[in-house]
Amino acid sequence: PHKIPALMHNVVNSALNFGARYVMFWETYCNECDNNTGSLLGCNANNRCENALHPVDDAANLRGFWLVKPDGTFSYPRNFLARKISGAPGAPLAESDEDEEMDVYN
């Protein structure tokens, strides 16, 4: 998890410096269960959340690929991208953000 900020900075800034107009982050909500047995209600045998009647809303049971966490709060990647998009003066260009928690999954 501590490598996520550096990875986000490197990928996004490299793409923008290359001249890419857009950089896409694929997952808004995590749909990958962290459950190897497939026994968690809401997850199938391939560890995918697929049952809308039984949503997996405990972050401890998910792998953590999200912009929006199950409790509705935003993740580090979402906050980073929002600052970049807004052109905020505080938009990070370096490899670390002192104002962000490094525990990016929880």
mmCIF file of N, CA and C in Angstrom:
data_model
loop_
_atom_site.group_PDB
_atom_site.id
_atom_site.type_symbol
_atom_site.label_atom_id
_atom_site.label_comp_id
_atom_site.label_asym_id
_atom_site.label_seq_id
_atom_site.Cartn_x
_atom_site.Cartn_y
_atom_site.Cartn_z
ATOM 1 N N PRO A 1 0.801 -1.213 0.000
ATOM 2 C CA PRO A 1 0.000 0.000 0.000
ATOM 3 C C PRO A 1 0.839 1.271 0.000
ATOM 4 N N HIS A 2 2.017 1.258 0.622
ATOM 5 C CA HIS A 2 2.825 2.474 0.703
ATOM 6 C C HIS A 2 3.392 2.863 -0.654
ATOM 7 N N LYS A 3 3.329 1.978 -1.637
ATOM 8 C CA LYS A 3 3.853 2.283 -2.962
ATOM 9 C C LYS A 3 2.817 2.944 -3.873
ATOM 10 N N ILE A 4 1.553 2.939 -3.456
ATOM 11 C CA ILE A 4 0.489 3.486 -4.297
ATOM 12 C C ILE A 4 0.705 4.958 -4.631
ATOM 13 N N PRO A 5 1.027 5.840 -3.673
ATOM 14 C CA PRO A 5 1.226 7.248 -4.036
ATOM 15 C C PRO A 5 2.318 7.434 -5.093
ATOM 16 N N ALA A 6 3.448 6.788 -4.930
ATOM 17 C CA ALA A 6 4.533 6.930 -5.912
ATOM 18 C C ALA A 6 4.103 6.387 -7.266
ATOM 19 N N LEU A 7 3.406 5.263 -7.269
ATOM 20 C CA LEU A 7 2.935 4.682 -8.520
ATOM 21 C C LEU A 7 1.957 5.617 -9.222
ATOM 22 N N MET A 8 1.005 6.165 -8.477
ATOM 23 C CA MET A 8 0.027 7.096 -9.058
ATOM 24 C C MET A 8 0.737 8.309 -9.660
ATOM 25 N N HIS A 9 1.653 8.883 -8.917
ATOM 26 C CA HIS A 9 2.386 10.064 -9.389
ATOM 27 C C HIS A 9 3.160 9.736 -10.662
ATOM 28 N N ASN A 10 3.889 8.616 -10.643
ATOM 29 C CA ASN A 10 4.717 8.258 -11.799
ATOM 30 C C ASN A 10 3.889 7.996 -13.043
ATOM 31 N N VAL A 11 2.836 7.220 -12.916
ATOM 32 C CA VAL A 11 2.017 6.872 -14.082
ATOM 33 C C VAL A 11 1.305 8.098 -14.648
ATOM 34 N N VAL A 12 0.619 8.832 -13.784
ATOM 35 C CA VAL A 12 -0.158 9.984 -14.254
ATOM 36 C C VAL A 12 0.757 11.067 -14.802
ATOM 37 N N ASN A 13 1.799 11.428 -14.078
ATOM 38 C CA ASN A 13 2.685 12.496 -14.546
ATOM 39 C C ASN A 13 3.450 12.087 -15.801
ATOM 40 N N SER A 14 3.866 10.825 -15.885
ATOM 41 C CA SER A 14 4.560 10.358 -17.095
ATOM 42 C C SER A 14 3.643 10.436 -18.307
ATOM 43 N N ALA A 15 2.402 9.999 -18.144
ATOM 44 C CA ALA A 15 1.454 10.042 -19.261
ATOM 45 C C ALA A 15 1.183 11.486 -19.691
ATOM 46 N N LEU A 16 0.974 12.368 -18.730
ATOM 47 C CA LEU A 16 0.704 13.769 -19.064
ATOM 48 C C LEU A 16 1.924 14.433 -19.694
ATOM 49 N N ASN A 17 3.116 14.143 -19.174
ATOM 50 C CA ASN A 17 4.338 14.700 -19.754
ATOM 51 C C ASN A 17 4.602 14.166 -21.155
ATOM 52 N N PHE A 18 4.152 12.948 -21.421
ATOM 53 C CA PHE A 18 4.284 12.348 -22.742
ATOM 54 C C PHE A 18 3.365 13.041 -23.747
ATOM 55 N N GLY A 19 2.300 13.638 -23.239
ATOM 56 C CA GLY A 19 1.357 14.321 -24.108
ATOM 57 C C GLY A 19 -0.027 13.702 -24.129
ATOM 58 N N ALA A 20 -0.239 12.664 -23.326
ATOM 59 C CA ALA A 20 -1.573 12.058 -23.256
ATOM 60 C C ALA A 20 -2.547 13.087 -22.695
ATOM 61 N N ARG A 21 -3.711 13.159 -23.305
ATOM 62 C CA ARG A 21 -4.703 14.118 -22.820
ATOM 63 C C ARG A 21 -5.507 13.551 -21.673
ATOM 64 N N TYR A 22 -5.604 12.229 -21.607
ATOM 65 C CA TYR A 22 -6.411 11.578 -20.582
ATOM 66 C C TYR A 22 -5.666 10.381 -20.012
ATOM 67 N N VAL A 23 -5.883 10.133 -18.730
ATOM 68 C CA VAL A 23 -5.370 8.949 -18.068
ATOM 69 C C VAL A 23 -6.566 8.325 -17.358
ATOM 70 N N MET A 24 -6.833 7.052 -17.623
ATOM 71 C CA MET A 24 -8.020 6.412 -17.060
ATOM 72 C C MET A 24 -7.659 5.520 -15.884
ATOM 73 N N PHE A 25 -8.443 5.636 -14.841
ATOM 74 C CA PHE A 25 -8.352 4.741 -13.697
ATOM 75 C C PHE A 25 -9.551 3.828 -13.800
ATOM 76 N N TRP A 26 -9.339 2.540 -13.898
ATOM 77 C CA TRP A 26 -10.395 1.614 -14.286
ATOM 78 C C TRP A 26 -11.477 1.408 -13.238
ATOM 79 N N GLU A 27 -11.161 1.166 -11.988
ATOM 80 C CA GLU A 27 -12.174 0.767 -11.019
ATOM 81 C C GLU A 27 -12.598 1.903 -10.098
ATOM 82 N N THR A 28 -13.895 2.192 -10.125
ATOM 83 C CA THR A 28 -14.435 3.166 -9.187
ATOM 84 C C THR A 28 -14.674 2.487 -7.847
ATOM 85 N N TYR A 29 -15.281 1.317 -7.894
ATOM 86 C CA TYR A 29 -15.529 0.519 -6.704
ATOM 87 C C TYR A 29 -14.807 -0.814 -6.872
ATOM 88 N N CYS A 30 -14.275 -1.368 -5.815
ATOM 89 C CA CYS A 30 -13.584 -2.656 -5.894
ATOM 90 C C CYS A 30 -14.615 -3.767 -6.061
ATOM 91 N N ASN A 31 -14.383 -4.653 -7.003
ATOM 92 C CA ASN A 31 -15.268 -5.802 -7.180
ATOM 93 C C ASN A 31 -14.506 -7.115 -7.041
ATOM 94 N N GLU A 32 -13.375 -7.070 -6.358
ATOM 95 C CA GLU A 32 -12.567 -8.270 -6.167
ATOM 96 C C GLU A 32 -12.524 -8.639 -4.689
ATOM 97 N N CYS A 33 -13.119 -9.788 -4.387
ATOM 98 C CA CYS A 33 -13.136 -10.272 -3.008
ATOM 99 C C CYS A 33 -11.772 -10.822 -2.627
ATOM 100 N N ASP A 34 -11.400 -10.593 -1.400
ATOM 101 C CA ASP A 34 -10.164 -11.147 -0.865
ATOM 102 C C ASP A 34 -10.548 -12.391 -0.084
ATOM 103 N N ASN A 35 -10.979 -13.392 -0.818
ATOM 104 C CA ASN A 35 -11.535 -14.597 -0.213
ATOM 105 C C ASN A 35 -11.254 -15.762 -1.148
ATOM 106 N N ASN A 36 -10.259 -16.548 -0.846
ATOM 107 C CA ASN A 36 -9.848 -17.612 -1.753
ATOM 108 C C ASN A 36 -10.812 -18.784 -1.841
ATOM 109 N N THR A 37 -11.721 -18.940 -0.910
ATOM 110 C CA THR A 37 -12.602 -20.102 -0.921
ATOM 111 C C THR A 37 -13.887 -19.868 -1.700
ATOM 112 N N GLY A 38 -14.237 -18.613 -1.958
ATOM 113 C CA GLY A 38 -15.494 -18.337 -2.651
ATOM 114 C C GLY A 38 -16.697 -18.518 -1.755
ATOM 115 N N SER A 39 -16.485 -18.649 -0.450
ATOM 116 C CA SER A 39 -17.595 -18.909 0.465
ATOM 117 C C SER A 39 -18.232 -17.633 1.023
ATOM 118 N N LEU A 40 -17.641 -16.499 0.791
ATOM 119 C CA LEU A 40 -18.187 -15.245 1.300
ATOM 120 C C LEU A 40 -19.449 -14.888 0.531
ATOM 121 N N LEU A 41 -20.525 -14.639 1.249
ATOM 122 C CA LEU A 41 -21.790 -14.301 0.620
ATOM 123 C C LEU A 41 -21.612 -13.040 -0.224
ATOM 124 N N GLY A 42 -21.949 -13.120 -1.477
ATOM 125 C CA GLY A 42 -21.785 -12.002 -2.394
ATOM 126 C C GLY A 42 -20.630 -12.194 -3.353
ATOM 127 N N CYS A 43 -19.729 -13.136 -3.046
ATOM 128 C CA CYS A 43 -18.574 -13.408 -3.907
ATOM 129 C C CYS A 43 -18.741 -14.768 -4.573
ATOM 130 N N ASN A 44 -18.308 -14.864 -5.819
ATOM 131 C CA ASN A 44 -18.361 -16.143 -6.498
ATOM 132 C C ASN A 44 -17.045 -16.895 -6.315
ATOM 133 N N ALA A 45 -16.944 -18.077 -6.914
ATOM 134 C CA ALA A 45 -15.749 -18.910 -6.754
ATOM 135 C C ALA A 45 -14.509 -18.275 -7.374
ATOM 136 N N ASN A 46 -14.680 -17.305 -8.274
ATOM 137 C CA ASN A 46 -13.554 -16.593 -8.889
ATOM 138 C C ASN A 46 -13.197 -15.327 -8.131
ATOM 139 N N ASN A 47 -13.744 -15.181 -6.931
ATOM 140 C CA ASN A 47 -13.480 -14.017 -6.065
ATOM 141 C C ASN A 47 -13.950 -12.702 -6.669
ATOM 142 N N ARG A 48 -15.049 -12.739 -7.363
ATOM 143 C CA ARG A 48 -15.671 -11.525 -7.898
ATOM 144 C C ARG A 48 -16.965 -11.260 -7.156
ATOM 145 N N CYS A 49 -17.208 -10.003 -6.826
ATOM 146 C CA CYS A 49 -18.470 -9.608 -6.212
ATOM 147 C C CYS A 49 -19.502 -9.542 -7.339
ATOM 148 N N GLU A 50 -20.523 -10.359 -7.248
ATOM 149 C CA GLU A 50 -21.471 -10.382 -8.354
ATOM 150 C C GLU A 50 -22.923 -10.481 -7.922
ATOM 151 N N ASN A 51 -23.187 -10.481 -6.647
ATOM 152 C CA ASN A 51 -24.545 -10.647 -6.176
ATOM 153 C C ASN A 51 -25.042 -9.336 -5.584
ATOM 154 N N ALA A 52 -25.865 -8.632 -6.334
ATOM 155 C CA ALA A 52 -26.361 -7.323 -5.887
ATOM 156 C C ALA A 52 -27.230 -7.433 -4.644
ATOM 157 N N LEU A 53 -27.800 -8.607 -4.404
ATOM 158 C CA LEU A 53 -28.620 -8.803 -3.210
ATOM 159 C C LEU A 53 -27.761 -8.981 -1.958
ATOM 160 N N HIS A 54 -26.492 -9.279 -2.151
ATOM 161 C CA HIS A 54 -25.563 -9.475 -1.034
ATOM 162 C C HIS A 54 -24.266 -8.704 -1.311
ATOM 163 N N PRO A 55 -24.310 -7.385 -1.255
ATOM 164 C CA PRO A 55 -23.094 -6.612 -1.536
ATOM 165 C C PRO A 55 -22.027 -6.843 -0.472
ATOM 166 N N VAL A 56 -20.805 -6.881 -0.907
ATOM 167 C CA VAL A 56 -19.673 -7.021 0.015
ATOM 168 C C VAL A 56 -19.258 -5.609 0.400
ATOM 169 N N ASP A 57 -19.610 -5.204 1.601
ATOM 170 C CA ASP A 57 -19.356 -3.823 1.997
ATOM 171 C C ASP A 57 -18.351 -3.690 3.132
ATOM 172 N N ASP A 58 -17.717 -4.777 3.492
ATOM 173 C CA ASP A 58 -16.661 -4.737 4.500
ATOM 174 C C ASP A 58 -15.322 -4.675 3.773
ATOM 175 N N ALA A 59 -14.609 -3.577 3.914
ATOM 176 C CA ALA A 59 -13.345 -3.379 3.198
ATOM 177 C C ALA A 59 -12.334 -4.485 3.483
ATOM 178 N N ALA A 60 -12.443 -5.140 4.642
ATOM 179 C CA ALA A 60 -11.516 -6.223 4.979
ATOM 180 C C ALA A 60 -11.688 -7.423 4.052
ATOM 181 N N ASN A 61 -12.829 -7.526 3.387
ATOM 182 C CA ASN A 61 -13.101 -8.647 2.492
ATOM 183 C C ASN A 61 -12.860 -8.298 1.025
ATOM 184 N N LEU A 62 -12.319 -7.128 0.760
ATOM 185 C CA LEU A 62 -12.071 -6.684 -0.609
ATOM 186 C C LEU A 62 -10.584 -6.428 -0.817
ATOM 187 N N ARG A 63 -10.131 -6.537 -2.051
ATOM 188 C CA ARG A 63 -8.708 -6.372 -2.342
ATOM 189 C C ARG A 63 -8.255 -4.924 -2.263
ATOM 190 N N GLY A 64 -9.128 -3.965 -2.463
ATOM 191 C CA GLY A 64 -8.773 -2.567 -2.252
ATOM 192 C C GLY A 64 -8.529 -1.741 -3.493
ATOM 193 N N PHE A 65 -9.004 -2.205 -4.649
ATOM 194 C CA PHE A 65 -8.850 -1.425 -5.883
ATOM 195 C C PHE A 65 -10.081 -0.544 -6.050
ATOM 196 N N TRP A 66 -10.002 0.691 -5.590
ATOM 197 C CA TRP A 66 -11.170 1.561 -5.665
ATOM 198 C C TRP A 66 -10.790 3.026 -5.616
ATOM 199 N N LEU A 67 -11.699 3.821 -6.109
ATOM 200 C CA LEU A 67 -11.627 5.261 -5.912
ATOM 201 C C LEU A 67 -12.532 5.638 -4.750
ATOM 202 N N VAL A 68 -13.655 4.905 -4.626
ATOM 203 C CA VAL A 68 -14.604 5.127 -3.542
ATOM 204 C C VAL A 68 -14.661 3.858 -2.703
ATOM 205 N N LYS A 69 -14.395 3.994 -1.412
ATOM 206 C CA LYS A 69 -14.394 2.850 -0.509
ATOM 207 C C LYS A 69 -15.832 2.414 -0.200
ATOM 208 N N PRO A 70 -16.006 1.190 0.304
ATOM 209 C CA PRO A 70 -17.355 0.705 0.609
ATOM 210 C C PRO A 70 -18.142 1.598 1.567
ATOM 211 N N ASP A 71 -17.463 2.317 2.434
ATOM 212 C CA ASP A 71 -18.166 3.197 3.378
ATOM 213 C C ASP A 71 -18.476 4.564 2.779
ATOM 214 N N GLY A 72 -18.124 4.750 1.490
ATOM 215 C CA GLY A 72 -18.429 6.004 0.804
ATOM 216 C C GLY A 72 -17.318 7.034 0.846
ATOM 217 N N THR A 73 -16.266 6.780 1.614
ATOM 218 C CA THR A 73 -15.156 7.726 1.661
ATOM 219 C C THR A 73 -14.256 7.534 0.442
ATOM 220 N N PHE A 74 -13.456 8.529 0.145
ATOM 221 C CA PHE A 74 -12.599 8.491 -1.032
ATOM 222 C C PHE A 74 -11.220 7.931 -0.696
ATOM 223 N N SER A 75 -10.627 7.271 -1.668
ATOM 224 C CA SER A 75 -9.297 6.691 -1.503
ATOM 225 C C SER A 75 -8.225 7.696 -1.906
ATOM 226 N N TYR A 76 -6.970 7.343 -1.631
ATOM 227 C CA TYR A 76 -5.857 8.193 -2.042
ATOM 228 C C TYR A 76 -5.863 8.437 -3.551
ATOM 229 N N PRO A 77 -5.989 7.385 -4.395
ATOM 230 C CA PRO A 77 -5.985 7.644 -5.841
ATOM 231 C C PRO A 77 -7.081 8.619 -6.271
ATOM 232 N N ARG A 78 -8.260 8.537 -5.677
ATOM 233 C CA ARG A 78 -9.348 9.457 -6.044
ATOM 234 C C ARG A 78 -8.975 10.887 -5.686
ATOM 235 N N ASN A 79 -8.438 11.090 -4.497
ATOM 236 C CA ASN A 79 -8.067 12.442 -4.072
ATOM 237 C C ASN A 79 -6.940 13.001 -4.938
ATOM 238 N N PHE A 80 -5.974 12.168 -5.266
ATOM 239 C CA PHE A 80 -4.869 12.581 -6.123
ATOM 240 C C PHE A 80 -5.396 13.011 -7.495
ATOM 241 N N LEU A 81 -6.234 12.155 -8.097
ATOM 242 C CA LEU A 81 -6.767 12.471 -9.428
ATOM 243 C C LEU A 81 -7.656 13.711 -9.397
ATOM 244 N N ALA A 82 -8.441 13.873 -8.348
ATOM 245 C CA ALA A 82 -9.304 15.058 -8.241
ATOM 246 C C ALA A 82 -8.469 16.331 -8.203
ATOM 247 N N ARG A 83 -7.350 16.313 -7.464
ATOM 248 C CA ARG A 83 -6.484 17.500 -7.413
ATOM 249 C C ARG A 83 -5.834 17.756 -8.769
ATOM 250 N N LYS A 84 -5.417 16.691 -9.446
ATOM 251 C CA LYS A 84 -4.798 16.862 -10.761
ATOM 252 C C LYS A 84 -5.804 17.450 -11.754
ATOM 253 N N ILE A 85 -7.011 16.916 -11.749
ATOM 254 C CA ILE A 85 -8.038 17.374 -12.685
ATOM 255 C C ILE A 85 -8.418 18.817 -12.418
ATOM 256 N N SER A 86 -8.501 19.178 -11.142
ATOM 257 C CA SER A 86 -8.921 20.538 -10.793
ATOM 258 C C SER A 86 -7.821 21.562 -11.042
ATOM 259 N N GLY A 87 -6.589 21.073 -11.216
ATOM 260 C CA GLY A 87 -5.480 21.998 -11.407
ATOM 261 C C GLY A 87 -5.143 22.753 -10.138
ATOM 262 N N ALA A 88 -5.515 22.176 -9.010
ATOM 263 C CA ALA A 88 -5.273 22.823 -7.721
ATOM 264 C C ALA A 88 -3.785 23.091 -7.521
ATOM 265 N N PRO A 89 -3.462 24.223 -6.918
ATOM 266 C CA PRO A 89 -2.058 24.540 -6.680
ATOM 267 C C PRO A 89 -1.339 23.458 -5.890
ATOM 268 N N GLY A 90 -2.078 22.733 -5.046
ATOM 269 C CA GLY A 90 -1.479 21.676 -4.244
ATOM 270 C C GLY A 90 -1.395 20.348 -4.962
ATOM 271 N N ALA A 91 -1.724 20.307 -6.252
ATOM 272 C CA ALA A 91 -1.677 19.035 -6.979
ATOM 273 C C ALA A 91 -0.253 18.511 -6.948
ATOM 274 N N PRO A 92 -0.063 17.323 -6.420
ATOM 275 C CA PRO A 92 1.293 16.814 -6.205
ATOM 276 C C PRO A 92 2.015 16.487 -7.499
ATOM 277 N N LEU A 93 3.263 16.843 -7.543
ATOM 278 C CA LEU A 93 4.108 16.503 -8.676
ATOM 279 C C LEU A 93 5.266 15.627 -8.234
ATOM 280 N N ALA A 94 5.482 15.551 -6.925
ATOM 281 C CA ALA A 94 6.581 14.750 -6.396
ATOM 282 C C ALA A 94 6.074 13.361 -6.036
ATOM 283 N N GLU A 95 6.948 12.555 -5.480
ATOM 284 C CA GLU A 95 6.579 11.183 -5.170
ATOM 285 C C GLU A 95 5.883 11.015 -3.833
ATOM 286 N N SER A 96 5.734 12.058 -3.049
ATOM 287 C CA SER A 96 5.060 11.874 -1.771
ATOM 288 C C SER A 96 4.117 13.034 -1.515
ATOM 289 N N ASP A 97 3.122 12.732 -0.735
ATOM 290 C CA ASP A 97 2.142 13.716 -0.322
ATOM 291 C C ASP A 97 2.142 13.745 1.188
ATOM 292 N N GLU A 98 2.527 14.834 1.778
ATOM 293 C CA GLU A 98 2.591 14.885 3.224
ATOM 294 C C GLU A 98 1.215 14.998 3.851
ATOM 295 N N ASP A 99 0.212 15.459 3.080
ATOM 296 C CA ASP A 99 -1.115 15.651 3.644
ATOM 297 C C ASP A 99 -1.994 14.416 3.497
ATOM 298 N N GLU A 100 -1.498 13.353 2.887
ATOM 299 C CA GLU A 100 -2.287 12.143 2.687
ATOM 300 C C GLU A 100 -1.793 11.038 3.592
ATOM 301 N N GLU A 101 -2.712 10.216 4.049
ATOM 302 C CA GLU A 101 -2.349 9.025 4.809
ATOM 303 C C GLU A 101 -1.718 8.033 3.849
ATOM 304 N N MET A 102 -0.714 7.336 4.302
ATOM 305 C CA MET A 102 -0.065 6.348 3.443
ATOM 306 C C MET A 102 -0.814 5.031 3.434
ATOM 307 N N ASP A 103 -1.763 4.810 4.347
ATOM 308 C CA ASP A 103 -2.550 3.589 4.354
ATOM 309 C C ASP A 103 -3.664 3.763 3.342
ATOM 310 N N VAL A 104 -3.349 3.520 2.075
ATOM 311 C CA VAL A 104 -4.254 3.875 0.986
ATOM 312 C C VAL A 104 -5.394 2.890 0.811
ATOM 313 N N TYR A 105 -5.295 1.707 1.384
ATOM 314 C CA TYR A 105 -6.361 0.723 1.210
ATOM 315 C C TYR A 105 -7.464 0.867 2.243
ATOM 316 N N ASN A 106 -7.129 1.296 3.441
ATOM 317 C CA ASN A 106 -8.130 1.324 4.508
ATOM 318 C C ASN A 106 -8.541 2.712 4.883
#
